[in-house]
Amino acid sequence: MTERLFNGKTVLLTAGPTHEPIDPVRFIGNHSTGKMGYALAESFAERGAKVVLVSGPTNLHTHHANIKVKHVTTAEEMYKAVLKYADAADIWVFAAAVADYRPKTVADKKIKKAGDELTIELVKNVDIAAALGKQKEEWQFSVGFALETDNESANAREKLRKKNLDMIVLNSLNDPGAGFAHDTNKITIIEENATHTFDLKSKREVAQDIVNLIWERIYG
């Protein structure tokens, strides 16, 4: 399925982790590599979409003419970038692994070892998908991601409703070869009235499955 089915459409897509600084040399982060998000960006672009890829820190690169990359570091920077492009996008895909919390205070200098314990006070980051869900228009289509370790389907369905998503892509860390740092993934796509389970595949193939289903739901 290589037809340019998304010609004239704009996709806003987030990918990768965020890094929340503790001091000039340390940060709070996660193991996301951005591979799934970048594979999705390429898949949409190959089908004719104009893609705005808001990427957290990653070693990945894309040179597709249809993809505009906006590099960010923190959750706050990602949120501001998403707000800038959201209104003009037909499809939103929130594939980034955004840190839920950030340090309340960032030290100006490297924190030195002193004592056996260090306490860092954390404050909550904006839930980007949930915040955007409150302003989504009827003509816009929103897709979220959920990486779970227990009560996977129930937790994903709750996120689907609370964040006003049209579908959510569920990963389970209990599935070998799925989740962060792998070149493969095993997903379940959940909609309000449907569930679609896929076998373990390369992330490029997984991206194609996701993009195909999005097209079917919107334009099929």
PDB file of C-alpha atoms in Angstrom:
ATOM      1  CA  MET A   1       0.000   0.000   0.000  1.00  0.00           C
ATOM      2  CA  THR A   2       2.234   2.778  -1.304  1.00  0.00           C
ATOM      3  CA  GLU A   3      -0.359   5.057  -2.878  1.00  0.00           C
ATOM      4  CA  ARG A   4      -0.125   8.689  -1.835  1.00  0.00           C
ATOM      5  CA  LEU A   5      -3.364   8.433   0.110  1.00  0.00           C
ATOM      6  CA  PHE A   6      -2.567  11.317   2.464  1.00  0.00           C
ATOM      7  CA  ASN A   7      -1.884  13.947  -0.201  1.00  0.00           C
ATOM      8  CA  GLY A   8      -2.964  17.351   1.092  1.00  0.00           C
ATOM      9  CA  LYS A   9      -3.060  16.180   4.725  1.00  0.00           C
ATOM     10  CA  THR A  10      -0.857  17.355   7.573  1.00  0.00           C
ATOM     11  CA  VAL A  11       0.256  15.019  10.362  1.00  0.00           C
ATOM     12  CA  LEU A  12       1.619  16.276  13.685  1.00  0.00           C
ATOM     13  CA  LEU A  13       3.687  13.536  15.290  1.00  0.00           C
ATOM     14  CA  THR A  14       5.736  13.368  18.491  1.00  0.00           C
ATOM     15  CA  ALA A  15       8.589  10.905  18.975  1.00  0.00           C
ATOM     16  CA  GLY A  16      11.384   9.942  21.329  1.00  0.00           C
ATOM     17  CA  PRO A  17      11.911  10.670  25.015  1.00  0.00           C
ATOM     18  CA  THR A  18      12.102  13.941  26.885  1.00  0.00           C
ATOM     19  CA  HIS A  19      14.997  14.848  29.162  1.00  0.00           C
ATOM     20  CA  GLU A  20      14.146  16.817  32.291  1.00  0.00           C
ATOM     21  CA  PRO A  21      17.308  18.470  33.673  1.00  0.00           C
ATOM     22  CA  ILE A  22      18.395  18.038  37.291  1.00  0.00           C
ATOM     23  CA  ASP A  23      21.607  20.034  36.908  1.00  0.00           C
ATOM     24  CA  PRO A  24      23.888  20.878  33.950  1.00  0.00           C
ATOM     25  CA  VAL A  25      25.026  17.247  33.567  1.00  0.00           C
ATOM     26  CA  ARG A  26      22.107  15.076  34.759  1.00  0.00           C
ATOM     27  CA  PHE A  27      18.512  14.578  33.743  1.00  0.00           C
ATOM     28  CA  ILE A  28      15.422  12.433  34.264  1.00  0.00           C
ATOM     29  CA  GLY A  29      14.622  10.430  31.147  1.00  0.00           C
ATOM     30  CA  ASN A  30      13.594   7.025  29.831  1.00  0.00           C
ATOM     31  CA  HIS A  31      14.736   4.348  27.386  1.00  0.00           C
ATOM     32  CA  SER A  32      12.779   5.541  24.337  1.00  0.00           C
ATOM     33  CA  THR A  33      14.863   5.641  21.142  1.00  0.00           C
ATOM     34  CA  GLY A  34      12.243   7.286  18.925  1.00  0.00           C
ATOM     35  CA  LYS A  35      12.319   4.390  16.425  1.00  0.00           C
ATOM     36  CA  MET A  36       8.542   3.880  16.411  1.00  0.00           C
ATOM     37  CA  GLY A  37       7.764   7.558  15.968  1.00  0.00           C
ATOM     38  CA  TYR A  38      10.311   8.019  13.191  1.00  0.00           C
ATOM     39  CA  ALA A  39       9.005   4.921  11.392  1.00  0.00           C
ATOM     40  CA  LEU A  40       5.506   6.415  11.555  1.00  0.00           C
ATOM     41  CA  ALA A  41       6.742   9.744  10.194  1.00  0.00           C
ATOM     42  CA  GLU A  42       8.382   7.981   7.244  1.00  0.00           C
ATOM     43  CA  SER A  43       5.264   5.901   6.573  1.00  0.00           C
ATOM     44  CA  PHE A  44       2.961   8.926   6.537  1.00  0.00           C
ATOM     45  CA  ALA A  45       5.395  10.871   4.346  1.00  0.00           C
ATOM     46  CA  GLU A  46       5.704   8.026   1.847  1.00  0.00           C
ATOM     47  CA  ARG A  47       1.925   8.169   1.487  1.00  0.00           C
ATOM     48  CA  GLY A  48       1.973  11.857   0.640  1.00  0.00           C
ATOM     49  CA  ALA A  49       1.341  13.513   4.008  1.00  0.00           C
ATOM     50  CA  LYS A  50       3.136  16.627   5.148  1.00  0.00           C
ATOM     51  CA  VAL A  51       4.598  15.591   8.514  1.00  0.00           C
ATOM     52  CA  VAL A  52       5.669  17.835  11.376  1.00  0.00           C
ATOM     53  CA  LEU A  53       7.829  15.610  13.592  1.00  0.00           C
ATOM     54  CA  VAL A  54       8.412  17.004  17.087  1.00  0.00           C
ATOM     55  CA  SER A  55      11.322  14.914  18.304  1.00  0.00           C
ATOM     56  CA  GLY A  56      12.853  14.551  21.727  1.00  0.00           C
ATOM     57  CA  PRO A  57      16.569  13.704  22.053  1.00  0.00           C
ATOM     58  CA  THR A  58      17.446  10.794  19.747  1.00  0.00           C
ATOM     59  CA  ASN A  59      20.236   9.598  17.467  1.00  0.00           C
ATOM     60  CA  LEU A  60      17.800   9.099  14.593  1.00  0.00           C
ATOM     61  CA  HIS A  61      17.584  11.211  11.447  1.00  0.00           C
ATOM     62  CA  THR A  62      15.154  11.492   8.557  1.00  0.00           C
ATOM     63  CA  HIS A  63      15.750  13.145   5.220  1.00  0.00           C
ATOM     64  CA  HIS A  64      12.337  12.716   3.609  1.00  0.00           C
ATOM     65  CA  ALA A  65      11.272  15.922   1.854  1.00  0.00           C
ATOM     66  CA  ASN A  66       7.784  15.708   3.377  1.00  0.00           C
ATOM     67  CA  ILE A  67       9.041  15.640   6.983  1.00  0.00           C
ATOM     68  CA  LYS A  68       9.840  18.787   8.946  1.00  0.00           C
ATOM     69  CA  VAL A  69      11.667  17.984  12.197  1.00  0.00           C
ATOM     70  CA  LYS A  70      11.388  20.204  15.247  1.00  0.00           C
ATOM     71  CA  HIS A  71      13.947  19.160  17.877  1.00  0.00           C
ATOM     72  CA  VAL A  72      13.087  19.648  21.546  1.00  0.00           C
ATOM     73  CA  THR A  73      14.525  18.419  24.838  1.00  0.00           C
ATOM     74  CA  THR A  74      11.998  18.807  27.652  1.00  0.00           C
ATOM     75  CA  ALA A  75       8.294  18.048  27.981  1.00  0.00           C
ATOM     76  CA  GLU A  76       7.548  21.765  28.235  1.00  0.00           C
ATOM     77  CA  GLU A  77       9.395  22.435  24.972  1.00  0.00           C
ATOM     78  CA  MET A  78       7.527  19.584  23.290  1.00  0.00           C
ATOM     79  CA  TYR A  79       4.188  20.935  24.501  1.00  0.00           C
ATOM     80  CA  LYS A  80       4.936  24.421  23.165  1.00  0.00           C
ATOM     81  CA  ALA A  81       5.983  23.003  19.793  1.00  0.00           C
ATOM     82  CA  VAL A  82       2.868  20.840  19.552  1.00  0.00           C
ATOM     83  CA  LEU A  83       0.632  23.825  20.339  1.00  0.00           C
ATOM     84  CA  LYS A  84       2.308  25.779  17.541  1.00  0.00           C
ATOM     85  CA  TYR A  85       1.386  23.223  14.873  1.00  0.00           C
ATOM     86  CA  ALA A  86      -1.729  21.484  16.236  1.00  0.00           C
ATOM     87  CA  ASP A  87      -4.421  23.743  14.776  1.00  0.00           C
ATOM     88  CA  ALA A  88      -3.263  23.175  11.190  1.00  0.00           C
ATOM     89  CA  ALA A  89      -2.834  19.390  11.476  1.00  0.00           C
ATOM     90  CA  ASP A  90      -5.472  16.908  10.320  1.00  0.00           C
ATOM     91  CA  ILE A  91      -3.991  14.014  12.287  1.00  0.00           C
ATOM     92  CA  TRP A  92      -2.202  14.005  15.652  1.00  0.00           C
ATOM     93  CA  VAL A  93      -0.045  11.050  16.669  1.00  0.00           C
ATOM     94  CA  PHE A  94       1.433  11.163  20.177  1.00  0.00           C
ATOM     95  CA  ALA A  95       4.177   8.518  20.000  1.00  0.00           C
ATOM     96  CA  ALA A  96       6.696  10.249  22.284  1.00  0.00           C
ATOM     97  CA  ALA A  97       7.503   8.899  25.733  1.00  0.00           C
ATOM     98  CA  VAL A  98       7.068  12.162  27.624  1.00  0.00           C
ATOM     99  CA  ALA A  99       8.317  12.362  31.212  1.00  0.00           C
ATOM    100  CA  ASP A 100       5.401  12.613  33.634  1.00  0.00           C
ATOM    101  CA  TYR A 101       7.424  14.705  36.115  1.00  0.00           C
ATOM    102  CA  ARG A 102      10.320  17.153  36.125  1.00  0.00           C
ATOM    103  CA  PRO A 103      12.511  18.545  38.936  1.00  0.00           C
ATOM    104  CA  LYS A 104      10.899  21.538  40.589  1.00  0.00           C
ATOM    105  CA  THR A 105      14.288  23.283  40.749  1.00  0.00           C
ATOM    106  CA  VAL A 106      17.200  22.841  38.350  1.00  0.00           C
ATOM    107  CA  ALA A 107      20.632  23.379  39.905  1.00  0.00           C
ATOM    108  CA  ASP A 108      22.874  25.923  38.145  1.00  0.00           C
ATOM    109  CA  LYS A 109      25.977  23.850  38.899  1.00  0.00           C
ATOM    110  CA  LYS A 110      26.685  20.127  39.119  1.00  0.00           C
ATOM    111  CA  ILE A 111      25.301  18.686  42.338  1.00  0.00           C
ATOM    112  CA  LYS A 112      28.183  17.300  44.401  1.00  0.00           C
ATOM    113  CA  LYS A 113      28.025  14.150  46.486  1.00  0.00           C
ATOM    114  CA  ALA A 114      27.126  14.990  50.073  1.00  0.00           C
ATOM    115  CA  GLY A 115      25.712  12.366  52.420  1.00  0.00           C
ATOM    116  CA  ASP A 116      24.043   9.053  51.638  1.00  0.00           C
ATOM    117  CA  GLU A 117      20.758  10.456  50.336  1.00  0.00           C
ATOM    118  CA  LEU A 118      19.632  13.076  47.854  1.00  0.00           C
ATOM    119  CA  THR A 119      16.049  14.284  47.666  1.00  0.00           C
ATOM    120  CA  ILE A 120      14.756  15.847  44.471  1.00  0.00           C
ATOM    121  CA  GLU A 121      11.296  17.397  44.505  1.00  0.00           C
ATOM    122  CA  LEU A 122       9.326  16.687  41.337  1.00  0.00           C
ATOM    123  CA  VAL A 123       6.381  18.512  39.791  1.00  0.00           C
ATOM    124  CA  LYS A 124       3.975  17.201  37.168  1.00  0.00           C
ATOM    125  CA  ASN A 125       4.437  17.926  33.478  1.00  0.00           C
ATOM    126  CA  VAL A 126       1.547  18.762  31.182  1.00  0.00           C
ATOM    127  CA  ASP A 127      -0.105  15.675  29.697  1.00  0.00           C
ATOM    128  CA  ILE A 128       0.281  16.777  26.075  1.00  0.00           C
ATOM    129  CA  ALA A 129      -2.248  14.386  24.536  1.00  0.00           C
ATOM    130  CA  ALA A 130      -4.858  15.151  27.193  1.00  0.00           C
ATOM    131  CA  ALA A 131      -4.361  18.912  26.867  1.00  0.00           C
ATOM    132  CA  LEU A 132      -4.706  18.765  23.085  1.00  0.00           C
ATOM    133  CA  GLY A 133      -7.737  16.495  23.417  1.00  0.00           C
ATOM    134  CA  LYS A 134      -9.644  19.360  25.011  1.00  0.00           C
ATOM    135  CA  GLN A 135      -9.276  21.516  21.891  1.00  0.00           C
ATOM    136  CA  LYS A 136      -9.598  18.836  19.201  1.00  0.00           C
ATOM    137  CA  GLU A 137     -12.019  19.688  16.404  1.00  0.00           C
ATOM    138  CA  GLU A 138     -14.411  17.170  14.843  1.00  0.00           C
ATOM    139  CA  TRP A 139     -12.355  17.021  11.632  1.00  0.00           C
ATOM    140  CA  GLN A 140      -9.160  16.129  13.499  1.00  0.00           C
ATOM    141  CA  PHE A 141      -8.079  12.552  14.290  1.00  0.00           C
ATOM    142  CA  SER A 142      -5.997  11.817  17.381  1.00  0.00           C
ATOM    143  CA  VAL A 143      -3.877   8.749  18.146  1.00  0.00           C
ATOM    144  CA  GLY A 144      -2.123   8.019  21.421  1.00  0.00           C
ATOM    145  CA  PHE A 145       0.312   5.381  22.676  1.00  0.00           C
ATOM    146  CA  ALA A 146       0.257   3.420  25.930  1.00  0.00           C
ATOM    147  CA  LEU A 147       3.174   1.393  27.257  1.00  0.00           C
ATOM    148  CA  GLU A 148       1.870  -0.766  30.091  1.00  0.00           C
ATOM    149  CA  THR A 149       3.095  -3.515  32.426  1.00  0.00           C
ATOM    150  CA  ASP A 150      -0.195  -4.574  34.046  1.00  0.00           C
ATOM    151  CA  ASN A 151      -3.932  -4.192  33.402  1.00  0.00           C
ATOM    152  CA  GLU A 152      -2.849  -3.235  29.914  1.00  0.00           C
ATOM    153  CA  SER A 153      -6.187  -3.076  28.084  1.00  0.00           C
ATOM    154  CA  ALA A 154      -8.064  -1.424  30.942  1.00  0.00           C
ATOM    155  CA  ASN A 155      -5.390   1.246  31.375  1.00  0.00           C
ATOM    156  CA  ALA A 156      -5.244   1.901  27.641  1.00  0.00           C
ATOM    157  CA  ARG A 157      -9.027   2.238  27.360  1.00  0.00           C
ATOM    158  CA  GLU A 158      -9.067   4.698  30.243  1.00  0.00           C
ATOM    159  CA  LYS A 159      -6.455   6.816  28.444  1.00  0.00           C
ATOM    160  CA  LEU A 160      -8.467   6.586  25.223  1.00  0.00           C
ATOM    161  CA  ARG A 161     -11.460   8.177  26.938  1.00  0.00           C
ATOM    162  CA  LYS A 162      -9.709  10.647  29.234  1.00  0.00           C
ATOM    163  CA  LYS A 163      -7.521  12.062  26.469  1.00  0.00           C
ATOM    164  CA  ASN A 164     -10.298  12.219  23.849  1.00  0.00           C
ATOM    165  CA  LEU A 165      -8.352   9.950  21.479  1.00  0.00           C
ATOM    166  CA  ASP A 166      -9.808   8.222  18.440  1.00  0.00           C
ATOM    167  CA  MET A 167      -7.501   5.251  18.872  1.00  0.00           C
ATOM    168  CA  ILE A 168      -4.646   4.178  21.119  1.00  0.00           C
ATOM    169  CA  VAL A 169      -1.707   1.910  20.323  1.00  0.00           C
ATOM    170  CA  LEU A 170      -0.942  -0.418  23.219  1.00  0.00           C
ATOM    171  CA  ASN A 171       2.505  -1.891  23.904  1.00  0.00           C
ATOM    172  CA  SER A 172       3.141  -4.311  26.733  1.00  0.00           C
ATOM    173  CA  LEU A 173       6.578  -4.710  28.279  1.00  0.00           C
ATOM    174  CA  ASN A 174       5.505  -8.279  29.001  1.00  0.00           C
ATOM    175  CA  ASP A 175       5.806  -9.088  25.278  1.00  0.00           C
ATOM    176  CA  PRO A 176       9.344 -10.129  24.208  1.00  0.00           C
ATOM    177  CA  GLY A 177      10.686  -7.890  21.454  1.00  0.00           C
ATOM    178  CA  ALA A 178       8.257  -5.054  22.178  1.00  0.00           C
ATOM    179  CA  GLY A 179       8.732  -1.656  23.794  1.00  0.00           C
ATOM    180  CA  PHE A 180      11.825   0.519  24.027  1.00  0.00           C
ATOM    181  CA  ALA A 181      15.133  -0.047  22.204  1.00  0.00           C
ATOM    182  CA  HIS A 182      13.921  -2.923  20.006  1.00  0.00           C
ATOM    183  CA  ASP A 183      13.750  -2.888  16.220  1.00  0.00           C
ATOM    184  CA  THR A 184      10.504  -4.869  16.516  1.00  0.00           C
ATOM    185  CA  ASN A 185       7.204  -4.205  18.210  1.00  0.00           C
ATOM    186  CA  LYS A 186       3.992  -6.022  19.066  1.00  0.00           C
ATOM    187  CA  ILE A 187       0.921  -3.838  19.318  1.00  0.00           C
ATOM    188  CA  THR A 188      -2.776  -3.844  19.979  1.00  0.00           C
ATOM    189  CA  ILE A 189      -4.783  -0.948  18.556  1.00  0.00           C
ATOM    190  CA  ILE A 190      -7.803  -0.067  20.648  1.00  0.00           C
ATOM    191  CA  GLU A 191     -10.770   1.993  19.504  1.00  0.00           C
ATOM    192  CA  GLU A 192     -13.982   2.752  21.366  1.00  0.00           C
ATOM    193  CA  ASN A 193     -15.776  -0.211  19.798  1.00  0.00           C
ATOM    194  CA  ALA A 194     -12.998  -2.326  18.302  1.00  0.00           C
ATOM    195  CA  THR A 195      -9.697  -3.991  19.163  1.00  0.00           C
ATOM    196  CA  HIS A 196      -7.042  -5.040  16.651  1.00  0.00           C
ATOM    197  CA  THR A 197      -4.165  -7.320  17.670  1.00  0.00           C
ATOM    198  CA  PHE A 198      -1.027  -7.672  15.545  1.00  0.00           C
ATOM    199  CA  ASP A 199       1.881 -10.118  15.561  1.00  0.00           C
ATOM    200  CA  LEU A 200       5.469  -9.156  16.380  1.00  0.00           C
ATOM    201  CA  LYS A 201       6.859  -7.220  13.398  1.00  0.00           C
ATOM    202  CA  SER A 202       9.578  -4.758  12.490  1.00  0.00           C
ATOM    203  CA  LYS A 203       8.748  -1.232  13.579  1.00  0.00           C
ATOM    204  CA  ARG A 204       8.553  -0.199   9.928  1.00  0.00           C
ATOM    205  CA  GLU A 205       5.870  -2.844   9.340  1.00  0.00           C
ATOM    206  CA  VAL A 206       4.094  -1.847  12.566  1.00  0.00           C
ATOM    207  CA  ALA A 207       4.062   1.773  11.382  1.00  0.00           C
ATOM    208  CA  GLN A 208       2.465   0.681   8.129  1.00  0.00           C
ATOM    209  CA  ASP A 209      -0.247  -1.224  10.017  1.00  0.00           C
ATOM    210  CA  ILE A 210      -1.023   1.833  12.141  1.00  0.00           C
ATOM    211  CA  VAL A 211      -1.078   4.221   9.175  1.00  0.00           C
ATOM    212  CA  ASN A 212      -3.264   1.857   7.147  1.00  0.00           C
ATOM    213  CA  LEU A 213      -5.854   1.624   9.920  1.00  0.00           C
ATOM    214  CA  ILE A 214      -5.863   5.392  10.414  1.00  0.00           C
ATOM    215  CA  TRP A 215      -6.547   5.848   6.704  1.00  0.00           C
ATOM    216  CA  GLU A 216      -9.371   3.284   6.806  1.00  0.00           C
ATOM    217  CA  ARG A 217     -11.013   5.056   9.747  1.00  0.00           C
ATOM    218  CA  ILE A 218     -10.792   8.536   8.270  1.00  0.00           C
ATOM    219  CA  TYR A 219     -11.040   8.090   4.536  1.00  0.00           C
ATOM    220  CA  GLY A 220     -11.846   4.462   3.826  1.00  0.00           C
TER     221      GLY A 220
END
